[in-house]
PDB file of C-alpha atoms in Angstrom:
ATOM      1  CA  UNK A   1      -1.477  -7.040   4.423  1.00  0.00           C
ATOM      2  CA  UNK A   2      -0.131  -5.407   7.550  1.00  0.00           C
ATOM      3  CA  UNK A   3       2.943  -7.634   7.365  1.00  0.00           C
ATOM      4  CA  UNK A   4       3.662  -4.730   4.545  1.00  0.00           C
ATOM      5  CA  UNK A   5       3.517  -1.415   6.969  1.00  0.00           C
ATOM      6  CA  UNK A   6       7.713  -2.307   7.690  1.00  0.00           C
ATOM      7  CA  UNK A   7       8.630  -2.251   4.345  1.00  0.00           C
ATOM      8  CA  UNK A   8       6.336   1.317   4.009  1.00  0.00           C
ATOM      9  CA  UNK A   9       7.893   2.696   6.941  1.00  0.00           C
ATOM     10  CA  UNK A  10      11.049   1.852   5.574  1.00  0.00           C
ATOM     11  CA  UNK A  11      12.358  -0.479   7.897  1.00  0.00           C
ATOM     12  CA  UNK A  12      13.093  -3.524   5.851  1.00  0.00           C
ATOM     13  CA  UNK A  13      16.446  -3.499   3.897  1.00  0.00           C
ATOM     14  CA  UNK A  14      15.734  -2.564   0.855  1.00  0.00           C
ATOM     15  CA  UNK A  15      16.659  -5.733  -1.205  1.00  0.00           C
ATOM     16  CA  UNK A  16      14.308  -7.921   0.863  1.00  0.00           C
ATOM     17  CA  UNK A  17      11.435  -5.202   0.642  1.00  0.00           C
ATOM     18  CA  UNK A  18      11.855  -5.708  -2.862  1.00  0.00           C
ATOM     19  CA  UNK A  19      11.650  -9.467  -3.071  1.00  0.00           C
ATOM     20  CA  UNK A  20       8.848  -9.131  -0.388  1.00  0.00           C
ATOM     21  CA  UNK A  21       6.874  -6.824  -2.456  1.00  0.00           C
ATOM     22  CA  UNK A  22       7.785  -8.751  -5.974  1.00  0.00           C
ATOM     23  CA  UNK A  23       6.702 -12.417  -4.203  1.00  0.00           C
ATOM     24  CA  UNK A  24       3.754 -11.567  -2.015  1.00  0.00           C
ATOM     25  CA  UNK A  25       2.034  -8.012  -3.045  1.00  0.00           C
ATOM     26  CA  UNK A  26       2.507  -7.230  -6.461  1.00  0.00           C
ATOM     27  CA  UNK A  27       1.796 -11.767  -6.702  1.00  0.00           C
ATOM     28  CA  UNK A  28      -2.100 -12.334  -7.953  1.00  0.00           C
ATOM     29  CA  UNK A  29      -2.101 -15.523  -6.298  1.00  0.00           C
ATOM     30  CA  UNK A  30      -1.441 -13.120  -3.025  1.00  0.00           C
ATOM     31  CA  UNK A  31      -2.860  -9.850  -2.485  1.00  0.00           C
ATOM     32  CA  UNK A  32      -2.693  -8.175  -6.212  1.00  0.00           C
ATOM     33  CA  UNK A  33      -5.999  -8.581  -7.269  1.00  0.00           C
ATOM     34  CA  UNK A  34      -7.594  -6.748 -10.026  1.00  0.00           C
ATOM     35  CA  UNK A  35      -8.486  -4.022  -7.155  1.00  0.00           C
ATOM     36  CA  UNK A  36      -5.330  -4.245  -5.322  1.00  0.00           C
ATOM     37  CA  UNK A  37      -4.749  -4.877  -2.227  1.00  0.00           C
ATOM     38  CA  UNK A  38      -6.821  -7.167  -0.732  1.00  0.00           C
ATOM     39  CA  UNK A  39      -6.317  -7.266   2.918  1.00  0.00           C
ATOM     40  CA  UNK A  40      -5.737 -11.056   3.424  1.00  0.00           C
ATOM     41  CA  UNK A  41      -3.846 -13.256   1.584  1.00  0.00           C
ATOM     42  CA  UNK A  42      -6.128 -15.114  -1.667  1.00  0.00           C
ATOM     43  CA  UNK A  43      -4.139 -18.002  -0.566  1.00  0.00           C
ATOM     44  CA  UNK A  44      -5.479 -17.874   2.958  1.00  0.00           C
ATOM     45  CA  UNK A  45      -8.390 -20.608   3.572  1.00  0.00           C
ATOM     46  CA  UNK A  46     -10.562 -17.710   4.903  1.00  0.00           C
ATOM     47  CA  UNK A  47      -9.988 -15.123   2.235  1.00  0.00           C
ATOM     48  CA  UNK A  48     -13.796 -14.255   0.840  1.00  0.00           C
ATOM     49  CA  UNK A  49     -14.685 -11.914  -2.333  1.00  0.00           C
ATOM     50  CA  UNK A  50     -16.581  -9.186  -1.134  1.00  0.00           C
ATOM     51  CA  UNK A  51     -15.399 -10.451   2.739  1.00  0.00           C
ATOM     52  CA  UNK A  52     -19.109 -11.780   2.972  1.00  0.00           C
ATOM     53  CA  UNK A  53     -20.817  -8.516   4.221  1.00  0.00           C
ATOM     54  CA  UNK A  54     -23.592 -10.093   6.655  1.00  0.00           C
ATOM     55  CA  UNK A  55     -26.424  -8.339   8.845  1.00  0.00           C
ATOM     56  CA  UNK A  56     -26.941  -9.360  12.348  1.00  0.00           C
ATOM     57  CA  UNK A  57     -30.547 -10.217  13.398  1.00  0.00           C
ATOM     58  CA  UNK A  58     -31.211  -8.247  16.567  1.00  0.00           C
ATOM     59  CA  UNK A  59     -29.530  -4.964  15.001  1.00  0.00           C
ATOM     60  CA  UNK A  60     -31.099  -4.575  11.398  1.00  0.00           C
ATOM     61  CA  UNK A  61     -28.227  -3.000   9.084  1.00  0.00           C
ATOM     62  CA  UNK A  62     -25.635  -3.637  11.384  1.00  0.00           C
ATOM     63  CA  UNK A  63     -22.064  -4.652   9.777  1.00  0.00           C
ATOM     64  CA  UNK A  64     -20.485  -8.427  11.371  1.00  0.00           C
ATOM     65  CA  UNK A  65     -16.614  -6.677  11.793  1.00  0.00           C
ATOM     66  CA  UNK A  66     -14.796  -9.727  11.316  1.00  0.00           C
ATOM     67  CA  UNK A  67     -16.360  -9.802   7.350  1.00  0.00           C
ATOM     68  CA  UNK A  68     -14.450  -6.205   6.954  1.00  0.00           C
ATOM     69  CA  UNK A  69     -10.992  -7.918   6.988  1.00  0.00           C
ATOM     70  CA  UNK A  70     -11.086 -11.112   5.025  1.00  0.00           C
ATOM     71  CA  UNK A  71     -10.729  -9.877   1.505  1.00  0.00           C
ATOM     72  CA  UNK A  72     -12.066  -6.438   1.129  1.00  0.00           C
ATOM     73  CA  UNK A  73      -9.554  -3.767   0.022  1.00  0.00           C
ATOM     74  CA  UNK A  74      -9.493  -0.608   1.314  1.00  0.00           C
ATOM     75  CA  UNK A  75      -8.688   2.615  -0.154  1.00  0.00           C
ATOM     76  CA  UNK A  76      -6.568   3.796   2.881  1.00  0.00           C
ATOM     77  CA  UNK A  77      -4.527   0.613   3.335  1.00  0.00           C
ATOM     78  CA  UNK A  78      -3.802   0.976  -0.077  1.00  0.00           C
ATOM     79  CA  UNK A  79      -2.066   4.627   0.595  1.00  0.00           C
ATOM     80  CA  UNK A  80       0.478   2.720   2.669  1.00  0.00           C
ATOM     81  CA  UNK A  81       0.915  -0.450  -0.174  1.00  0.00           C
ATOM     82  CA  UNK A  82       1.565   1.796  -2.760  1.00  0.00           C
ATOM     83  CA  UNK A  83       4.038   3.737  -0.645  1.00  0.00           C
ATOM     84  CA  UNK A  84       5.636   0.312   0.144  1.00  0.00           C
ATOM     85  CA  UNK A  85       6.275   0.177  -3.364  1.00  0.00           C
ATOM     86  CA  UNK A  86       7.911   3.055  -3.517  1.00  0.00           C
ATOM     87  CA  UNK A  87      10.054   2.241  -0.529  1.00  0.00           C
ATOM     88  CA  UNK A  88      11.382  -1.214  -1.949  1.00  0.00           C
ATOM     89  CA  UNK A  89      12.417   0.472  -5.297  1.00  0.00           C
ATOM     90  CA  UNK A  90       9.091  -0.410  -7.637  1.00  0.00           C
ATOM     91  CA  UNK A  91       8.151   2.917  -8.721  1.00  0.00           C
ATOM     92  CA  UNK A  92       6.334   2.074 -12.003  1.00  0.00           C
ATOM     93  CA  UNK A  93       5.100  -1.039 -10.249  1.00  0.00           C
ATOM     94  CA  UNK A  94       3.194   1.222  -7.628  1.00  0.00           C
ATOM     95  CA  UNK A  95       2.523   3.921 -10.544  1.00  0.00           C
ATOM     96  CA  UNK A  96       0.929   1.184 -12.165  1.00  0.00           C
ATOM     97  CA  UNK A  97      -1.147   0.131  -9.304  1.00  0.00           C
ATOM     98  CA  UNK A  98      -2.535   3.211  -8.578  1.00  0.00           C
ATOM     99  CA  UNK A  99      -3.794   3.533 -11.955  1.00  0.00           C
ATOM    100  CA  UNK A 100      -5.599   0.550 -11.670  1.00  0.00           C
ATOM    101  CA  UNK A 101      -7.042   1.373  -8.027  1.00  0.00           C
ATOM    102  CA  UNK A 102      -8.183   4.903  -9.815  1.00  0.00           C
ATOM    103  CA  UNK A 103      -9.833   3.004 -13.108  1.00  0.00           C
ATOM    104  CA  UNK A 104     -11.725   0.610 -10.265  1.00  0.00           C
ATOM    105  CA  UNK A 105     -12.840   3.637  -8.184  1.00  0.00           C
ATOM    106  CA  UNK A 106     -14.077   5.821 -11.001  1.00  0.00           C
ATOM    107  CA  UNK A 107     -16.109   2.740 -12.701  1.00  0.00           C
ATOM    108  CA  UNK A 108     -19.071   4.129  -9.850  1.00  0.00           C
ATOM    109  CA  UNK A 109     -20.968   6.811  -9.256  1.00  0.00           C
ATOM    110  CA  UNK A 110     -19.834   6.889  -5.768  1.00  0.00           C
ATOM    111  CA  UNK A 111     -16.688   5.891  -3.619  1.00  0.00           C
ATOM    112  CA  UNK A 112     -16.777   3.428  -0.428  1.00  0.00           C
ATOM    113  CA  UNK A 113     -14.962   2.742   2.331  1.00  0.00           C
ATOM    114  CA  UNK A 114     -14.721  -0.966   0.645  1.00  0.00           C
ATOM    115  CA  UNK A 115     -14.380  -2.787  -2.406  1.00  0.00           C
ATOM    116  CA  UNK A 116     -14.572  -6.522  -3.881  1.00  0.00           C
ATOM    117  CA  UNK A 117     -11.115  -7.491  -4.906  1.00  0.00           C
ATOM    118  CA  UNK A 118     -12.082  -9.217  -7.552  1.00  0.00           C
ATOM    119  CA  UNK A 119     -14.908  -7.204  -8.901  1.00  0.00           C
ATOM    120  CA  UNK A 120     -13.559  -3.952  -8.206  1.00  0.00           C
ATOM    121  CA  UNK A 121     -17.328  -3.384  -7.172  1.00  0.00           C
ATOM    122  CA  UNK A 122     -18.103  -0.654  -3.935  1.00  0.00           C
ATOM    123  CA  UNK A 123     -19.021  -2.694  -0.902  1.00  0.00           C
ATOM    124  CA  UNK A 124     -19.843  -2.397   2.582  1.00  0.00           C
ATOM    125  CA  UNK A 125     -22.764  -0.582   4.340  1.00  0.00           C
ATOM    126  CA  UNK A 126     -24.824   1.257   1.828  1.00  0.00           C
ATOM    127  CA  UNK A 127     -24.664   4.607   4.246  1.00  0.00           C
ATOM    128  CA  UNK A 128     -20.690   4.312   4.292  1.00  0.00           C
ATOM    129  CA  UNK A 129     -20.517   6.050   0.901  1.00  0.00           C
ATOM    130  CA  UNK A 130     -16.599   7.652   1.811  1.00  0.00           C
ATOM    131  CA  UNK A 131     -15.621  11.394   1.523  1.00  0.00           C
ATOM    132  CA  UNK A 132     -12.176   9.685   2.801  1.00  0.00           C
ATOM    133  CA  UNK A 133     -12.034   7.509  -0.460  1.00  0.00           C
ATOM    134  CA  UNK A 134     -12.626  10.238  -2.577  1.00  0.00           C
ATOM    135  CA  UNK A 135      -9.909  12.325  -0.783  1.00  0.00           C
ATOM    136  CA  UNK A 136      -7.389   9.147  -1.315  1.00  0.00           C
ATOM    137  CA  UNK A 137      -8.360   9.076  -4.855  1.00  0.00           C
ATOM    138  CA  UNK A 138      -6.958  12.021  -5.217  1.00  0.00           C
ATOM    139  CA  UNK A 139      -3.474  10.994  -3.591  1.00  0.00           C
ATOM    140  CA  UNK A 140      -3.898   7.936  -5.920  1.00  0.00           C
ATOM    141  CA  UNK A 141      -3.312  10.194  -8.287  1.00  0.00           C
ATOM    142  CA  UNK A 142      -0.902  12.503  -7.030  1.00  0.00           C
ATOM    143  CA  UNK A 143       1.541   9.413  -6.286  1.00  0.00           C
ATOM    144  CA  UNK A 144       3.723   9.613  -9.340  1.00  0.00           C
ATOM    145  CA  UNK A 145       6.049  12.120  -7.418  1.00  0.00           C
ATOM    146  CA  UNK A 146       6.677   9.591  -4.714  1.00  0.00           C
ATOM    147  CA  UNK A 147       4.987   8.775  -1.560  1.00  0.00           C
ATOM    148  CA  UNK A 148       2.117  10.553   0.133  1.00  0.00           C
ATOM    149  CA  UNK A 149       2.860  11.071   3.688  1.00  0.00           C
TER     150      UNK A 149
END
């Protein structure tokens, strides 16, 4: 997904942020999953729903870090995906998305700092319940007048 942050910071000409955007994010096969953006590819060999959240014996309740980046999405990559929409010229494409991101979020009682891609479903450590979701929510929201920066 990081291959993404040029386009966002506007770097990529804007024809080939477009065709990047149109082939790889906005692609279900790739990274738009019914909560976008999952941050690895659903193509990649290693991409897991959920990103297999494990516990490590000798620390009860601690997080394995490498799980955290194999398919979850998270609500503050997303800020910058959506605002790579926006750069490459797909407004109502990223409009669009961040309805669906808001319709996932608000299907629970509580925001995370992760969610299943394909479930939509909060994930991650059951004490990471995340003000900082909630507060992107909001920008979700807000990012029909362009990007949030």
């Amino acid at each position: 997904l990081a291959a993404f942050l040029p386009v966002y910071a506007g770097i990529v000409p804007p024809g080939r942020a477009e065709k990047m955007c149109r082939r790889y994010l906005l692609n279900p096969a790739h990274f738009n999953t019914p909560m976008p953006f999952c941050t690895l590819d659903r193509a990649h060999p290693a991409f897991r729903s959920g990103g297999f959240l494990q516990t490590v014996p000798h620390y009860p309740g601690a997080l394995v870090p490498q799980a955290y980046w194999i398919g979850r999405v998270w609500p503050n990559v997303n800020i910058w995906m959506l605002g790579a929409l926006w750069r490459a010229g797909l407004k109502r494409e990223a409009d669009e998305t961040a309805e669906r991101m808001l319709d996932c979020m608000n299907r629970h009682e509580t925001t995370n700092e992760t969610y299943d891609p394909l479930t939509g479903a909060p994930i991650g450590h059951p004490e990471c319940t995340h003000g900082g979701s909630s507060a992107l929510a909001y920008l979700f929201g807000l990012y029909r007048h362009g990007p949030v920066e």
